[in-house]
Short mmCIF file of C-alpha atoms in Angstrom, two decimals:
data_model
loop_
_atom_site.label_atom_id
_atom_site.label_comp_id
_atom_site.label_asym_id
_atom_site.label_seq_id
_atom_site.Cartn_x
_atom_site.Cartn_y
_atom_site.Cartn_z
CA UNK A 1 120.24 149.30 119.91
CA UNK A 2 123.79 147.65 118.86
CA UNK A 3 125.00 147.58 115.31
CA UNK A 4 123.40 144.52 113.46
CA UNK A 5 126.55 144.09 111.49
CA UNK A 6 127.98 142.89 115.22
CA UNK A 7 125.49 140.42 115.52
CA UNK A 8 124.90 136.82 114.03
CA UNK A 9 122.23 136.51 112.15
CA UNK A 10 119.53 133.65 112.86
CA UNK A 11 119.87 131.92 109.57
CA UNK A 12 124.20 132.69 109.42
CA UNK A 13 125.69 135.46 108.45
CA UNK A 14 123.20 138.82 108.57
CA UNK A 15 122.66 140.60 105.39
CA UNK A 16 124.67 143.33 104.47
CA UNK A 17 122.96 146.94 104.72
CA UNK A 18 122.93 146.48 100.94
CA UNK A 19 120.59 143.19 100.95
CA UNK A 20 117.39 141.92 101.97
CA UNK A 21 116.37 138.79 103.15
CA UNK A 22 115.73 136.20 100.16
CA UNK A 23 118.36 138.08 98.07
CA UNK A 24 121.30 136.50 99.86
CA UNK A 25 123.97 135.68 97.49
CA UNK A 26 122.01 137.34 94.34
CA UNK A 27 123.86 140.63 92.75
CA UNK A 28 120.42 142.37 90.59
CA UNK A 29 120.37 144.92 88.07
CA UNK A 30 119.44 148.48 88.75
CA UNK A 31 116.92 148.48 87.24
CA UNK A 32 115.56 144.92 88.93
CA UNK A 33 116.19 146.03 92.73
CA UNK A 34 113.25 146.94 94.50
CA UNK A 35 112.62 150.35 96.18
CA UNK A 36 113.59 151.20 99.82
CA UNK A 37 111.63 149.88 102.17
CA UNK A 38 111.55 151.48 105.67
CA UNK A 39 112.35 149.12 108.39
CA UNK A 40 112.52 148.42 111.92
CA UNK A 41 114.58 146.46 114.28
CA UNK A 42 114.32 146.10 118.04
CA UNK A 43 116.97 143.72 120.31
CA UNK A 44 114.81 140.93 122.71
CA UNK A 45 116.79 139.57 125.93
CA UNK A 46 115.38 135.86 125.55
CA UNK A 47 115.27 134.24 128.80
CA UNK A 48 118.73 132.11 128.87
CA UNK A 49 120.11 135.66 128.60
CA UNK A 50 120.46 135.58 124.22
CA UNK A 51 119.75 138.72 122.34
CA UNK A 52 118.20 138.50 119.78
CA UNK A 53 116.94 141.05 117.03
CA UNK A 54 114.03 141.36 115.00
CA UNK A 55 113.96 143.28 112.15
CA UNK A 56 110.86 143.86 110.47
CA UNK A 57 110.01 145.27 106.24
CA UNK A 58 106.92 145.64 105.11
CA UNK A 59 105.55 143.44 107.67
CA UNK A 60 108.36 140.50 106.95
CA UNK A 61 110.11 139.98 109.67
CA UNK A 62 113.73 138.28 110.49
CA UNK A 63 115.85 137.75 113.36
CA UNK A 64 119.61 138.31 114.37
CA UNK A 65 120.96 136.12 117.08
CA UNK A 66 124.72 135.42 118.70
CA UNK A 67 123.84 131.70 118.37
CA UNK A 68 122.71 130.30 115.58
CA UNK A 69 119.35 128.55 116.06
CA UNK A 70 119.02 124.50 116.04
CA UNK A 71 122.28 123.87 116.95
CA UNK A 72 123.00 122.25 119.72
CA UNK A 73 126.60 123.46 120.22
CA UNK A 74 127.08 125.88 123.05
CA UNK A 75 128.21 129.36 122.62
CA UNK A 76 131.73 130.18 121.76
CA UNK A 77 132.37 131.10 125.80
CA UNK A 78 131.41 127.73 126.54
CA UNK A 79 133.42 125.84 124.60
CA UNK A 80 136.90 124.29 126.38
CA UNK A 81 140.14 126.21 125.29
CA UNK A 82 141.39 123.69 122.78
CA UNK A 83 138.19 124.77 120.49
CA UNK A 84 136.40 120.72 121.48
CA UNK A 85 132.59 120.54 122.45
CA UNK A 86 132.47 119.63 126.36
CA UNK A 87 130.88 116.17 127.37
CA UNK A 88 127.43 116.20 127.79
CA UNK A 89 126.43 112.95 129.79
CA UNK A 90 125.05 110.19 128.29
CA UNK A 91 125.81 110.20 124.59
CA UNK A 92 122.54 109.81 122.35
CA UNK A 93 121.51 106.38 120.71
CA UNK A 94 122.71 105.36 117.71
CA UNK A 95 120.99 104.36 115.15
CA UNK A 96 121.76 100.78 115.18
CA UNK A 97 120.24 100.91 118.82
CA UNK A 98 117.04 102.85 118.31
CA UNK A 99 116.31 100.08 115.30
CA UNK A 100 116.99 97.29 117.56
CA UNK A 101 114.82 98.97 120.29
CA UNK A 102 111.92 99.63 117.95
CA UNK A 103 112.14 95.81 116.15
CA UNK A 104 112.10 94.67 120.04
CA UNK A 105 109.10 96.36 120.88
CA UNK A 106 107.22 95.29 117.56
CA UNK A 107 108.11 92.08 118.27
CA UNK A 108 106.84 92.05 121.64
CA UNK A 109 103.45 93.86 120.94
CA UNK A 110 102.97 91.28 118.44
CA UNK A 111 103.56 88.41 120.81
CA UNK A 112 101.21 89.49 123.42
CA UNK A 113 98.43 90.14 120.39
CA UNK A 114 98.75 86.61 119.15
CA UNK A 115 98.27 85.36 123.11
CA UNK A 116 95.37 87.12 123.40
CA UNK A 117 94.19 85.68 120.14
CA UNK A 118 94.97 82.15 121.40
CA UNK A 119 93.40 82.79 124.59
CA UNK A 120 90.14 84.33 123.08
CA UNK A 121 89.92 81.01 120.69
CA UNK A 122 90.99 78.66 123.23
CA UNK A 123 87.17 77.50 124.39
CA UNK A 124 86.67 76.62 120.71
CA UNK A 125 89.63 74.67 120.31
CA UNK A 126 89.11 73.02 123.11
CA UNK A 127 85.50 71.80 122.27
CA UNK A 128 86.81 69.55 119.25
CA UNK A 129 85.71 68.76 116.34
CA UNK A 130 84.78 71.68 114.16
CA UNK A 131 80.82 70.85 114.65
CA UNK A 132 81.74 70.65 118.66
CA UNK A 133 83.41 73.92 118.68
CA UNK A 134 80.55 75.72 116.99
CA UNK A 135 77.50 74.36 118.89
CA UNK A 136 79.68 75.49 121.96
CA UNK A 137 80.28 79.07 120.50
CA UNK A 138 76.58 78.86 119.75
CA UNK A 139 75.56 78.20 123.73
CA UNK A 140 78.42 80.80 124.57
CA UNK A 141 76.37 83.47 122.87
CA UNK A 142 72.83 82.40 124.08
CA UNK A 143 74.69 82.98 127.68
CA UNK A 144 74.99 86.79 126.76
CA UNK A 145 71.59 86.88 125.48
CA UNK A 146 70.35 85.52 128.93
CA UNK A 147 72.68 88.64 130.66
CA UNK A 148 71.50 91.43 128.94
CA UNK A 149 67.74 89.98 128.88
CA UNK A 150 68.02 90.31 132.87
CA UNK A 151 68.89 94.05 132.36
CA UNK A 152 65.58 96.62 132.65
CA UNK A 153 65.57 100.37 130.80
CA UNK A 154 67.57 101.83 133.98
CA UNK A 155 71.01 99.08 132.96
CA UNK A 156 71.63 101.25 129.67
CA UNK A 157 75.82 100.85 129.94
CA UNK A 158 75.48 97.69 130.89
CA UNK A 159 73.31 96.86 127.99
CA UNK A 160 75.88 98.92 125.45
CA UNK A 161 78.91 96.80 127.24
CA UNK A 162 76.57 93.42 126.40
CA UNK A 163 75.85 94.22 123.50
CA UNK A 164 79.23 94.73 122.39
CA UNK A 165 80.44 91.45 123.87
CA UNK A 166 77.76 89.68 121.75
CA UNK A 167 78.64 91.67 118.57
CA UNK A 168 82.26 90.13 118.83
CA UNK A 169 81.07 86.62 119.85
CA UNK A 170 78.58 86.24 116.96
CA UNK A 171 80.92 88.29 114.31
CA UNK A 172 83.95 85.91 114.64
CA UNK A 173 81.53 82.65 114.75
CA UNK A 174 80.12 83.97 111.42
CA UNK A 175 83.37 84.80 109.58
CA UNK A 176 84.52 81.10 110.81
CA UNK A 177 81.43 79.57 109.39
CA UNK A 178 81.49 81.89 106.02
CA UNK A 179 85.18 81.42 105.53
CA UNK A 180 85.19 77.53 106.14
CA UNK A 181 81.89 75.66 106.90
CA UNK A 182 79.67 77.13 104.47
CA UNK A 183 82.24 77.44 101.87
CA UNK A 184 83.19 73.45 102.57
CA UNK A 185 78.99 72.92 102.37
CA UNK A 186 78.78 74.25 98.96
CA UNK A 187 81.78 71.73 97.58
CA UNK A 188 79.86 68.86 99.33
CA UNK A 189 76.89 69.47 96.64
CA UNK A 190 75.18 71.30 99.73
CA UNK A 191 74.91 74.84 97.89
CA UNK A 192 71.14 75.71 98.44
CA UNK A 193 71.48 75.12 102.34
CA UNK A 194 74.81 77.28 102.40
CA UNK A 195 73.18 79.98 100.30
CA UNK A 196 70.34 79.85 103.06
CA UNK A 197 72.69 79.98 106.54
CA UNK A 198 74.67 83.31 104.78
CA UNK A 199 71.73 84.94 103.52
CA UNK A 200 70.32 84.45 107.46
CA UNK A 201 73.84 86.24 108.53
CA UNK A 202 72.79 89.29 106.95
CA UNK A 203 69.92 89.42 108.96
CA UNK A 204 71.80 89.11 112.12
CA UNK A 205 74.21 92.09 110.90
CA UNK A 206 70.56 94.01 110.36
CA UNK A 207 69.26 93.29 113.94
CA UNK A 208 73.09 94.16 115.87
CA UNK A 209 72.53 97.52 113.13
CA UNK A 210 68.69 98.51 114.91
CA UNK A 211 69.41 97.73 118.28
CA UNK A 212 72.78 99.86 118.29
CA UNK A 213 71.28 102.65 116.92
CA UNK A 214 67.79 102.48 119.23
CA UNK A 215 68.44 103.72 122.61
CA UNK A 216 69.04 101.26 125.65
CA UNK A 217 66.28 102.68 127.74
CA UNK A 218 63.97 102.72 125.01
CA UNK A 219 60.73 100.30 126.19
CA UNK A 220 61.16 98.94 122.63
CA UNK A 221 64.71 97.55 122.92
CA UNK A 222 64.35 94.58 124.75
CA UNK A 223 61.39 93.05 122.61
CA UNK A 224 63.65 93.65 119.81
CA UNK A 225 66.15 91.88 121.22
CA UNK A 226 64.05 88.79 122.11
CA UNK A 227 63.05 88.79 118.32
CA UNK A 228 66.75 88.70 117.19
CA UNK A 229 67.43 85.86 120.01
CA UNK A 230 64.29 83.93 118.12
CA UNK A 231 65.71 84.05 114.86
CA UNK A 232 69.18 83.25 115.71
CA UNK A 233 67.89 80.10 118.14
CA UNK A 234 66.25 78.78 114.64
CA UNK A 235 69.47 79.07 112.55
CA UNK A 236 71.89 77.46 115.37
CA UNK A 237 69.27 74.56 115.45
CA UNK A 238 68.44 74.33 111.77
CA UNK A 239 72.95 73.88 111.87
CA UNK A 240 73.41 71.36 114.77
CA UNK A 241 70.31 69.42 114.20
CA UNK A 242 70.54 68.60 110.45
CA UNK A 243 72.94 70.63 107.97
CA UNK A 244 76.06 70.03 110.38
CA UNK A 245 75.93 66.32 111.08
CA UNK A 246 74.59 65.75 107.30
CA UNK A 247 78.04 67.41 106.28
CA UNK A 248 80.03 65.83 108.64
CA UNK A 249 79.19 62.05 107.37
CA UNK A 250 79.78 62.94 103.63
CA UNK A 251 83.48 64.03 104.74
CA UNK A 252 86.25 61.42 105.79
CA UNK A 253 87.85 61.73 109.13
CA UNK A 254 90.96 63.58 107.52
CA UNK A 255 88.41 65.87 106.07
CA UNK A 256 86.88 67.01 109.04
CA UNK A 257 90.14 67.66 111.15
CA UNK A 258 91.46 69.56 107.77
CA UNK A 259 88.02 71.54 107.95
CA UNK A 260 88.46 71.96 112.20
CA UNK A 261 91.94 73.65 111.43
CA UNK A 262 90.47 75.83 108.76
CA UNK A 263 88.03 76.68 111.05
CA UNK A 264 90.12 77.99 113.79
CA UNK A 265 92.40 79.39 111.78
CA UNK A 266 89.62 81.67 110.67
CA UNK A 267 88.63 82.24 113.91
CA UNK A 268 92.14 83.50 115.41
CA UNK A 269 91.71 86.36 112.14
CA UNK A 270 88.92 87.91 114.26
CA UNK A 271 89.57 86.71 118.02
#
């Protein structure tokens, strides 16, 4: 085993035969400095050819190297004769870059998220007027009803994948109508029938909450599902057949494309 003293230690210089590691630097009293401890060092050929020892005292252990560790200078032999670090290819970013690299890649993430956003609210905007848009996200979601009521016990994924789909579809068209319609039906003197629509919301919540946690195969899951199609086919008519067009003739023609922009924009939160 070579002398330690010849050695670089991993952390800079090694300790002197008259220090330990974590006294580095500190000159104690006699009567402060611990007792002998017996210790053991060994030398390890690492495998880009560094030696490297380990010392070890009372089961602490350091390690002497002839590089120090981290750095990502070469050793001394390396090095060019004027004392200069060699090239080393392509130099590394700088900061400026990375920053400009990172801002371009927000920016473009958050592009593509509002176009799917636009894309997902696009059959409502295109249905018109905010009454339109929401009997036509009201037959969009009787569509998925109709698909997963054509699935039997043996369809499970498919039913999950469904069921999922209608989740969204009915969650975004009842934060549009909670966050706009209903809150526009309560200023128009219409509070009782608002109060009514969102208290029937929490229902639907209750029936997505039993039929995601009853299995798909289960013989019981498709009656429940008809039951929750029932209830929900009585609150989209109970809106398009009298609340709706009662709102929409006590509001001006401003007022209802101010309330159709509201509308979407609450929709476009959750598309």
């Amino acid at each position: 085993m070579s002398d330690r003293s010849d050695t670089p230690h991993l952390y800079g210089t090694a300790p002197g035969s008259e220090s330990k590691q974590g006294k580095a630097g500190h000159t104690l009293a006699p009567d402060q400095q611990a007792p002998t401890e017996q210790s053991y060092a060994h030398q390890i050929a690492l495998t880009d050819g560094t030696m490297v020892t380990v010392e070890e005292t009372s089961g602490i252990a350091f390690a002497e190297s002839d590089r120090q560790v981290g750095s990502a200078a070469p050793p001394a032999d390396d090095r060019p004769a004027d004392g200069t670090a060699p090239a080393t290819g392509t130099p590394p970013p700088t900061t400026r870059q990375v920053v400009l690299g990172a801002a371009l890649g927000v920016g473009v993430g958050l592009l593509a998220n509002l176009v799917r956003k636009a894309a997902v609210q696009a059959p409502t905007m295109l249905a018109g007027r905010w009454d339109k848009a929401l009997a036509a996200e009201h037959r969009a979601a009787l569509a998925i009803f109709d698909l997963i009521e054509q699935t039997d016990e043996k369809d499970a994924a498919r039913r999950t994948v469904l069921l999922t789909q209608l989740k969204h579809a009915i969650g975004k068209h009842a934060f549009q109508e909670e966050n706009s319609i209903y809150a526009m039906m309560r200023d128009l003197e219409m509070t009782e029938a608002a109060d009514h629509l969102n208290h029937e919301h929490g229902y639907v919540k209750q029936y997505f909450f039993d039929l995601g946690e009853m299995p798909r195969d289960d013989p019981a899951w498709l009656p429940k599902l008809r039951a929750f199609r029932s209830m929900i086919e009585t609150h989209m008519r109970e809106e398009e057949d009298d609340l709706f067009p009662r709102m929409r003739e006590r509001l001006t023609g401003d007022q209802n494309r101010h309330l159709t922009r509201l509308m979407h924009r609450e929709g476009l939160k959750l598309a």
